[in-house]
Amino acid sequence: MAVYSMTGYASAQRALAATPAEGAARSIPARRLGLEIRSVNSRFLDLSFRLPDEFRQHEAAMRERITAKLKRGKVEVRAALESDAEGGLPDPSTRLLQKLVSLQDNIQTWLPRAAPLSVSDVIRLAGGSEGRGSEPADTVLELLDEAIAGMLAARKREGTRLAAMLKGHTAQLRILAETAAPLVPQLVEQQRQRFLERWTEAMALTEGATLPEAAQDRALSEATAFAIRIDVAEELTRLASHLDEIDRLLAKGGELGKRLDFLIQELHREANTLGSKSAVLEMTRISVDMKVLIEQMREQVQNLE
């Protein structure tokens, strides 16, 4: 199953033949129907529509089509109708013009100061009454399906790129973990030697008041406590487990954004603990490099469905 991003865009267009306009002397000219759908990341599925009045009756069906295909993302659908008539201007009928004159006379009877209709007002009103028709549901939904298919293809391409990037980052994190693993035994041995040297110096200053065996036992105890304090074996084990799960989810595909987001939080927790237990500069550097990679992964995971 593929990995899908929540970022995508697609558009579709279709030419509509001229149709008779109810109550009009002329038919509605041929028009072009255009539809755009775009989406960005969101925790849930958030739909918004910007439709002309001809499309309003189909909004519920359009919403149902989208929710059947998408699970997450902030999705915006825009639709528009463009006339193929010369100049894109409506041709008002005589009946409509008579009606507008009658309405204007009635209004000015009650409101003498009302401004008379201008040519632009008549064109706008004519476009609203004669230039609109009820678009067939099949036509609108077929166009929507075409746009959804295009956007899903775009989201799939983006998801594939994000999955490849995430796999590359998990591979780098594994290399950093492998670099950190042998540092702890080396640090413990160095600290044990340091304790023994200090106790040897202390014994020389006290002229043998402390028994050599007791000094050695104390040094070993201190070294053991130090080893427990800086041991990061558990953190590295959990980190490897989280990386295995991330790789498994990416290979499986599907809806994995929320699960990956949780795993990224756990990775960040282990990297922080690794840094807090750091006893040498090299371990601190590894922790910082890990957190940089994990933060980059977090930003991209938030775009996955």
mmCIF file of C-alpha atoms in Angstrom:
data_model
loop_
_atom_site.group_PDB
_atom_site.id
_atom_site.type_symbol
_atom_site.label_atom_id
_atom_site.label_comp_id
_atom_site.label_asym_id
_atom_site.label_seq_id
_atom_site.Cartn_x
_atom_site.Cartn_y
_atom_site.Cartn_z
ATOM 1 C CA MET A 1 0.000 0.000 0.000
ATOM 2 C CA ALA A 2 1.260 3.452 -0.911
ATOM 3 C CA VAL A 3 2.199 6.277 1.450
ATOM 4 C CA TYR A 4 0.167 9.446 0.890
ATOM 5 C CA SER A 5 1.029 13.024 1.703
ATOM 6 C CA MET A 6 -1.705 15.446 2.734
ATOM 7 C CA THR A 7 -0.389 18.054 0.292
ATOM 8 C CA GLY A 8 -1.807 17.947 -3.205
ATOM 9 C CA TYR A 9 -3.527 19.883 -5.972
ATOM 10 C CA ALA A 10 -5.505 19.016 -9.104
ATOM 11 C CA SER A 11 -7.937 20.648 -11.494
ATOM 12 C CA ALA A 12 -10.430 19.481 -14.093
ATOM 13 C CA GLN A 13 -12.479 21.194 -16.785
ATOM 14 C CA ARG A 14 -15.381 20.283 -18.983
ATOM 15 C CA ALA A 15 -17.282 22.085 -21.743
ATOM 16 C CA LEU A 16 -21.066 22.292 -21.308
ATOM 17 C CA ALA A 17 -23.332 22.558 -24.322
ATOM 18 C CA ALA A 18 -25.815 25.423 -24.674
ATOM 19 C CA THR A 19 -29.144 24.775 -22.913
ATOM 20 C CA PRO A 20 -32.530 26.536 -22.949
ATOM 21 C CA ALA A 21 -33.050 29.036 -20.116
ATOM 22 C CA GLU A 22 -36.412 28.867 -18.449
ATOM 23 C CA GLY A 23 -38.505 31.962 -19.188
ATOM 24 C CA ALA A 24 -35.828 33.416 -21.493
ATOM 25 C CA ALA A 25 -36.050 34.250 -25.156
ATOM 26 C CA ARG A 26 -32.568 32.904 -25.787
ATOM 27 C CA SER A 27 -30.769 29.781 -24.611
ATOM 28 C CA ILE A 28 -27.932 29.826 -22.108
ATOM 29 C CA PRO A 29 -24.711 29.889 -24.184
ATOM 30 C CA ALA A 30 -22.164 27.094 -24.037
ATOM 31 C CA ARG A 31 -20.014 27.327 -20.924
ATOM 32 C CA ARG A 32 -16.899 25.788 -19.468
ATOM 33 C CA LEU A 33 -17.053 24.237 -16.028
ATOM 34 C CA GLY A 34 -13.804 24.336 -14.041
ATOM 35 C CA LEU A 35 -13.082 22.681 -10.697
ATOM 36 C CA GLU A 36 -9.996 22.847 -8.464
ATOM 37 C CA ILE A 37 -9.226 20.833 -5.350
ATOM 38 C CA ARG A 38 -6.236 21.387 -3.101
ATOM 39 C CA SER A 39 -5.217 20.083 0.301
ATOM 40 C CA VAL A 40 -2.640 20.768 3.009
ATOM 41 C CA ASN A 41 -1.852 19.016 6.276
ATOM 42 C CA SER A 42 -4.355 18.933 9.127
ATOM 43 C CA ARG A 43 -4.994 16.684 12.109
ATOM 44 C CA PHE A 44 -8.443 15.806 10.768
ATOM 45 C CA LEU A 45 -10.408 16.052 7.502
ATOM 46 C CA ASP A 46 -11.482 19.684 7.124
ATOM 47 C CA LEU A 47 -13.548 20.457 4.002
ATOM 48 C CA SER A 48 -14.431 23.872 2.605
ATOM 49 C CA PHE A 49 -16.280 24.722 -0.613
ATOM 50 C CA ARG A 50 -16.291 27.826 -2.775
ATOM 51 C CA LEU A 51 -19.010 27.128 -5.309
ATOM 52 C CA PRO A 52 -21.252 29.166 -7.594
ATOM 53 C CA ASP A 53 -24.980 29.014 -6.907
ATOM 54 C CA GLU A 54 -25.428 26.385 -9.632
ATOM 55 C CA PHE A 55 -23.374 23.958 -7.574
ATOM 56 C CA ARG A 56 -24.865 24.514 -4.139
ATOM 57 C CA GLN A 57 -27.447 21.753 -4.469
ATOM 58 C CA HIS A 58 -24.634 19.258 -5.103
ATOM 59 C CA GLU A 59 -22.468 20.214 -2.111
ATOM 60 C CA ALA A 60 -23.712 17.355 0.101
ATOM 61 C CA ALA A 61 -23.005 14.775 -2.616
ATOM 62 C CA MET A 62 -19.588 16.334 -3.265
ATOM 63 C CA ARG A 63 -18.757 16.198 0.430
ATOM 64 C CA GLU A 64 -19.738 12.520 0.515
ATOM 65 C CA ARG A 65 -17.488 11.722 -2.456
ATOM 66 C CA ILE A 66 -14.498 13.416 -0.842
ATOM 67 C CA THR A 67 -14.911 11.828 2.605
ATOM 68 C CA ALA A 68 -15.050 8.408 0.943
ATOM 69 C CA LYS A 69 -11.592 8.959 -0.585
ATOM 70 C CA LEU A 70 -9.740 11.147 1.946
ATOM 71 C CA LYS A 71 -9.174 10.682 5.670
ATOM 72 C CA ARG A 72 -7.086 13.676 6.710
ATOM 73 C CA GLY A 73 -6.150 17.100 5.403
ATOM 74 C CA LYS A 74 -7.514 20.608 5.033
ATOM 75 C CA VAL A 75 -9.245 20.351 1.653
ATOM 76 C CA GLU A 76 -10.620 23.255 -0.375
ATOM 77 C CA VAL A 77 -12.833 22.809 -3.437
ATOM 78 C CA ARG A 78 -13.371 25.668 -5.880
ATOM 79 C CA ALA A 79 -15.662 25.634 -8.896
ATOM 80 C CA ALA A 80 -16.422 28.212 -11.568
ATOM 81 C CA LEU A 81 -18.456 28.593 -14.755
ATOM 82 C CA GLU A 82 -17.178 30.584 -17.712
ATOM 83 C CA SER A 83 -19.373 31.476 -20.669
ATOM 84 C CA ASP A 84 -18.157 30.775 -24.198
ATOM 85 C CA ALA A 85 -20.381 33.541 -25.581
ATOM 86 C CA GLU A 86 -18.653 36.510 -27.235
ATOM 87 C CA GLY A 87 -17.247 38.723 -24.533
ATOM 88 C CA GLY A 88 -18.720 36.429 -21.907
ATOM 89 C CA LEU A 89 -21.691 38.810 -21.488
ATOM 90 C CA PRO A 90 -25.329 37.697 -21.151
ATOM 91 C CA ASP A 91 -27.936 38.709 -23.745
ATOM 92 C CA PRO A 92 -30.994 39.770 -21.694
ATOM 93 C CA SER A 93 -34.417 39.007 -23.136
ATOM 94 C CA THR A 94 -37.100 41.623 -23.729
ATOM 95 C CA ARG A 95 -39.185 40.037 -20.994
ATOM 96 C CA LEU A 96 -36.384 40.441 -18.490
ATOM 97 C CA LEU A 97 -35.772 44.072 -19.447
ATOM 98 C CA GLN A 98 -39.473 44.873 -19.053
ATOM 99 C CA LYS A 99 -39.453 43.256 -15.653
ATOM 100 C CA LEU A 100 -36.420 45.251 -14.529
ATOM 101 C CA VAL A 101 -38.026 48.533 -15.671
ATOM 102 C CA SER A 102 -41.220 47.706 -13.818
ATOM 103 C CA LEU A 103 -39.312 46.867 -10.634
ATOM 104 C CA GLN A 104 -37.290 50.051 -10.895
ATOM 105 C CA ASP A 105 -40.475 52.174 -11.260
ATOM 106 C CA ASN A 106 -42.081 50.533 -8.239
ATOM 107 C CA ILE A 107 -38.979 51.039 -6.096
ATOM 108 C CA GLN A 108 -38.540 54.686 -7.105
ATOM 109 C CA THR A 109 -42.193 55.330 -6.254
ATOM 110 C CA TRP A 110 -41.410 54.491 -2.637
ATOM 111 C CA LEU A 111 -37.781 55.583 -2.702
ATOM 112 C CA PRO A 112 -37.501 58.656 -4.964
ATOM 113 C CA ARG A 113 -33.807 59.086 -4.206
ATOM 114 C CA ALA A 114 -32.909 55.561 -5.307
ATOM 115 C CA ALA A 115 -30.374 55.597 -8.169
ATOM 116 C CA PRO A 116 -31.599 54.246 -11.508
ATOM 117 C CA LEU A 117 -30.211 51.027 -12.915
ATOM 118 C CA SER A 118 -27.000 51.354 -14.898
ATOM 119 C CA VAL A 119 -25.992 49.239 -17.870
ATOM 120 C CA SER A 120 -23.571 47.266 -15.665
ATOM 121 C CA ASP A 121 -26.390 46.622 -13.176
ATOM 122 C CA VAL A 122 -28.605 45.263 -15.945
ATOM 123 C CA ILE A 123 -25.797 43.001 -17.262
ATOM 124 C CA ARG A 124 -25.096 41.687 -13.776
ATOM 125 C CA LEU A 125 -28.768 40.995 -13.069
ATOM 126 C CA ALA A 126 -29.222 39.413 -16.493
ATOM 127 C CA GLY A 127 -26.279 37.136 -15.843
ATOM 128 C CA GLY A 128 -27.800 36.158 -12.522
ATOM 129 C CA SER A 129 -31.243 35.317 -13.915
ATOM 130 C CA GLU A 130 -30.632 33.967 -17.412
ATOM 131 C CA GLY A 131 -26.986 32.895 -17.216
ATOM 132 C CA ARG A 132 -27.567 30.359 -14.520
ATOM 133 C CA GLY A 133 -28.875 26.884 -14.886
ATOM 134 C CA SER A 134 -29.030 23.811 -12.742
ATOM 135 C CA GLU A 135 -26.028 21.690 -13.605
ATOM 136 C CA PRO A 136 -26.712 17.920 -13.761
ATOM 137 C CA ALA A 137 -25.416 16.083 -10.717
ATOM 138 C CA ASP A 138 -23.693 13.445 -12.860
ATOM 139 C CA THR A 139 -21.661 16.084 -14.680
ATOM 140 C CA VAL A 140 -20.544 17.817 -11.481
ATOM 141 C CA LEU A 141 -19.694 14.591 -9.638
ATOM 142 C CA GLU A 142 -17.836 13.102 -12.594
ATOM 143 C CA LEU A 143 -15.706 16.213 -12.782
ATOM 144 C CA LEU A 144 -15.122 16.057 -9.031
ATOM 145 C CA ASP A 145 -14.046 12.405 -9.277
ATOM 146 C CA GLU A 146 -11.565 13.368 -11.976
ATOM 147 C CA ALA A 147 -10.110 16.128 -9.791
ATOM 148 C CA ILE A 148 -9.943 13.853 -6.717
ATOM 149 C CA ALA A 149 -8.105 11.185 -8.739
ATOM 150 C CA GLY A 150 -5.597 13.795 -9.896
ATOM 151 C CA MET A 151 -5.040 15.087 -6.377
ATOM 152 C CA LEU A 152 -4.625 11.562 -4.969
ATOM 153 C CA ALA A 153 -1.965 10.894 -7.600
ATOM 154 C CA ALA A 154 -0.169 14.088 -6.565
ATOM 155 C CA ARG A 155 -0.448 13.136 -2.883
ATOM 156 C CA LYS A 156 0.920 9.680 -3.649
ATOM 157 C CA ARG A 157 3.942 11.105 -5.480
ATOM 158 C CA GLU A 158 4.665 13.458 -2.606
ATOM 159 C CA GLY A 159 4.146 10.647 -0.074
ATOM 160 C CA THR A 160 6.634 8.439 -1.909
ATOM 161 C CA ARG A 161 9.245 11.194 -1.728
ATOM 162 C CA LEU A 162 8.597 11.751 1.976
ATOM 163 C CA ALA A 163 8.818 8.011 2.712
ATOM 164 C CA ALA A 164 12.187 7.805 0.941
ATOM 165 C CA MET A 165 13.456 10.772 2.962
ATOM 166 C CA LEU A 166 12.274 9.222 6.239
ATOM 167 C CA LYS A 167 13.952 5.899 5.429
ATOM 168 C CA GLY A 168 17.182 7.764 4.741
ATOM 169 C CA HIS A 169 16.934 9.484 8.122
ATOM 170 C CA THR A 170 16.281 6.208 9.968
ATOM 171 C CA ALA A 171 19.396 4.758 8.336
ATOM 172 C CA GLN A 172 21.448 7.738 9.550
ATOM 173 C CA LEU A 173 20.043 7.363 13.070
ATOM 174 C CA ARG A 174 21.075 3.707 13.121
ATOM 175 C CA ILE A 175 24.633 4.685 12.159
ATOM 176 C CA LEU A 176 24.732 7.243 14.985
ATOM 177 C CA ALA A 177 23.421 4.641 17.468
ATOM 178 C CA GLU A 178 26.092 2.160 16.348
ATOM 179 C CA THR A 179 28.719 4.867 16.882
ATOM 180 C CA ALA A 180 27.440 5.566 20.395
ATOM 181 C CA ALA A 181 27.230 1.939 21.573
ATOM 182 C CA PRO A 182 31.000 1.235 22.017
ATOM 183 C CA LEU A 183 31.640 4.584 23.711
ATOM 184 C CA VAL A 184 30.112 3.522 27.059
ATOM 185 C CA PRO A 185 32.459 0.559 27.829
ATOM 186 C CA GLN A 186 35.428 2.755 26.903
ATOM 187 C CA LEU A 187 34.225 5.497 29.260
ATOM 188 C CA VAL A 188 33.686 3.026 32.111
ATOM 189 C CA GLU A 189 37.203 1.612 31.759
ATOM 190 C CA GLN A 190 38.708 5.099 31.592
ATOM 191 C CA GLN A 191 36.815 6.129 34.721
ATOM 192 C CA ARG A 192 37.890 2.978 36.582
ATOM 193 C CA GLN A 193 41.515 3.700 35.809
ATOM 194 C CA ARG A 194 41.053 7.303 36.882
ATOM 195 C CA PHE A 195 39.593 6.228 40.262
ATOM 196 C CA LEU A 196 42.438 3.789 40.840
ATOM 197 C CA GLU A 197 45.004 6.468 40.089
ATOM 198 C CA ARG A 198 43.346 8.884 42.506
ATOM 199 C CA TRP A 199 43.218 6.297 45.282
ATOM 200 C CA THR A 200 46.864 5.425 44.685
ATOM 201 C CA GLU A 201 47.775 9.084 45.050
ATOM 202 C CA ALA A 202 45.638 9.372 48.192
ATOM 203 C CA MET A 203 47.343 6.336 49.744
ATOM 204 C CA ALA A 204 50.763 7.849 49.089
ATOM 205 C CA LEU A 205 49.745 11.058 50.868
ATOM 206 C CA THR A 206 48.400 9.196 53.927
ATOM 207 C CA GLU A 207 51.520 6.983 54.176
ATOM 208 C CA GLY A 208 49.616 3.711 53.828
ATOM 209 C CA ALA A 209 46.836 4.464 56.331
ATOM 210 C CA THR A 210 44.315 3.040 53.836
ATOM 211 C CA LEU A 211 44.725 -0.591 52.850
ATOM 212 C CA PRO A 212 45.403 -1.211 49.138
ATOM 213 C CA GLU A 213 42.556 -3.748 48.943
ATOM 214 C CA ALA A 214 40.064 -1.266 50.394
ATOM 215 C CA ALA A 215 41.219 1.431 47.985
ATOM 216 C CA GLN A 216 40.810 -0.881 45.024
ATOM 217 C CA ASP A 217 37.350 -1.995 46.173
ATOM 218 C CA ARG A 218 36.276 1.607 46.605
ATOM 219 C CA ALA A 219 37.568 2.498 43.137
ATOM 220 C CA LEU A 220 35.684 -0.424 41.610
ATOM 221 C CA SER A 221 32.496 0.601 43.441
ATOM 222 C CA GLU A 222 32.804 4.167 42.182
ATOM 223 C CA ALA A 223 33.451 2.932 38.659
ATOM 224 C CA THR A 224 30.386 0.663 38.860
ATOM 225 C CA ALA A 225 28.177 3.531 40.015
ATOM 226 C CA PHE A 226 29.534 5.666 37.211
ATOM 227 C CA ALA A 227 28.832 2.908 34.674
ATOM 228 C CA ILE A 228 25.219 2.625 35.837
ATOM 229 C CA ARG A 229 24.778 6.384 35.674
ATOM 230 C CA ILE A 230 26.007 6.735 32.085
ATOM 231 C CA ASP A 231 24.696 3.444 30.696
ATOM 232 C CA VAL A 232 22.622 4.126 27.561
ATOM 233 C CA ALA A 233 22.034 0.531 26.506
ATOM 234 C CA GLU A 234 18.299 0.772 27.229
ATOM 235 C CA GLU A 235 17.970 4.021 25.305
ATOM 236 C CA LEU A 236 19.787 2.591 22.289
ATOM 237 C CA THR A 237 17.653 -0.571 22.399
ATOM 238 C CA ARG A 238 14.404 1.396 22.512
ATOM 239 C CA LEU A 239 15.658 3.732 19.792
ATOM 240 C CA ALA A 240 16.425 0.744 17.527
ATOM 241 C CA SER A 241 12.968 -0.670 18.261
ATOM 242 C CA HIS A 242 11.271 2.608 17.283
ATOM 243 C CA LEU A 243 13.323 2.786 14.073
ATOM 244 C CA ASP A 244 12.293 -0.782 13.195
ATOM 245 C CA GLU A 245 8.634 0.136 13.688
ATOM 246 C CA ILE A 246 8.962 3.270 11.542
ATOM 247 C CA ASP A 247 10.540 1.284 8.713
ATOM 248 C CA ARG A 248 7.806 -1.358 9.028
ATOM 249 C CA LEU A 249 5.027 1.248 8.804
ATOM 250 C CA LEU A 250 6.632 2.943 5.804
ATOM 251 C CA ALA A 251 6.871 -0.393 4.029
ATOM 252 C CA LYS A 252 3.247 -1.193 4.871
ATOM 253 C CA GLY A 253 1.883 2.221 3.806
ATOM 254 C CA GLY A 254 -1.690 3.393 4.305
ATOM 255 C CA GLU A 255 -2.835 5.766 7.037
ATOM 256 C CA LEU A 256 0.260 6.050 9.213
ATOM 257 C CA GLY A 257 0.738 9.767 9.932
ATOM 258 C CA LYS A 258 -0.565 9.744 13.512
ATOM 259 C CA ARG A 259 1.332 6.582 14.471
ATOM 260 C CA LEU A 260 4.552 7.943 13.003
ATOM 261 C CA ASP A 261 4.055 11.204 14.870
ATOM 262 C CA PHE A 262 3.896 9.262 18.164
ATOM 263 C CA LEU A 263 7.044 7.286 17.299
ATOM 264 C CA ILE A 264 8.896 10.490 16.452
ATOM 265 C CA GLN A 265 8.061 11.820 19.928
ATOM 266 C CA GLU A 266 9.506 8.639 21.461
ATOM 267 C CA LEU A 267 12.654 8.946 19.354
ATOM 268 C CA HIS A 268 13.113 12.502 20.582
ATOM 269 C CA ARG A 269 12.706 11.328 24.174
ATOM 270 C CA GLU A 270 15.453 8.703 23.786
ATOM 271 C CA ALA A 271 17.801 11.192 22.098
ATOM 272 C CA ASN A 272 17.260 13.661 24.956
ATOM 273 C CA THR A 273 18.040 10.985 27.546
ATOM 274 C CA LEU A 274 21.132 10.024 25.600
ATOM 275 C CA GLY A 275 22.310 13.633 25.787
ATOM 276 C CA SER A 276 21.561 13.967 29.513
ATOM 277 C CA LYS A 277 23.706 10.885 30.241
ATOM 278 C CA SER A 278 26.539 12.128 28.084
ATOM 279 C CA ALA A 279 29.931 12.043 29.786
ATOM 280 C CA VAL A 280 32.059 12.981 26.799
ATOM 281 C CA LEU A 281 31.844 15.498 23.977
ATOM 282 C CA GLU A 282 31.487 12.749 21.364
ATOM 283 C CA MET A 283 28.294 11.417 22.980
ATOM 284 C CA THR A 284 26.884 14.950 23.173
ATOM 285 C CA ARG A 285 27.585 15.454 19.490
ATOM 286 C CA ILE A 286 25.804 12.196 18.632
ATOM 287 C CA SER A 287 22.784 13.247 20.693
ATOM 288 C CA VAL A 288 22.606 16.637 18.951
ATOM 289 C CA ASP A 289 22.932 15.060 15.498
ATOM 290 C CA MET A 290 20.140 12.642 16.379
ATOM 291 C CA LYS A 291 17.817 15.420 17.504
ATOM 292 C CA VAL A 292 18.431 17.381 14.302
ATOM 293 C CA LEU A 293 17.470 14.351 12.191
ATOM 294 C CA ILE A 294 14.446 13.584 14.360
ATOM 295 C CA GLU A 295 13.202 17.164 14.123
ATOM 296 C CA GLN A 296 13.482 17.001 10.329
ATOM 297 C CA MET A 297 11.489 13.769 10.403
ATOM 298 C CA ARG A 298 8.829 15.358 12.629
ATOM 299 C CA GLU A 299 8.240 18.181 10.137
ATOM 300 C CA GLN A 300 7.746 15.743 7.264
ATOM 301 C CA VAL A 301 5.663 13.210 9.196
ATOM 302 C CA GLN A 302 3.113 15.942 9.909
ATOM 303 C CA ASN A 303 2.432 16.011 6.145
ATOM 304 C CA LEU A 304 1.598 12.311 5.913
ATOM 305 C CA GLU A 305 -1.987 11.094 5.897
#
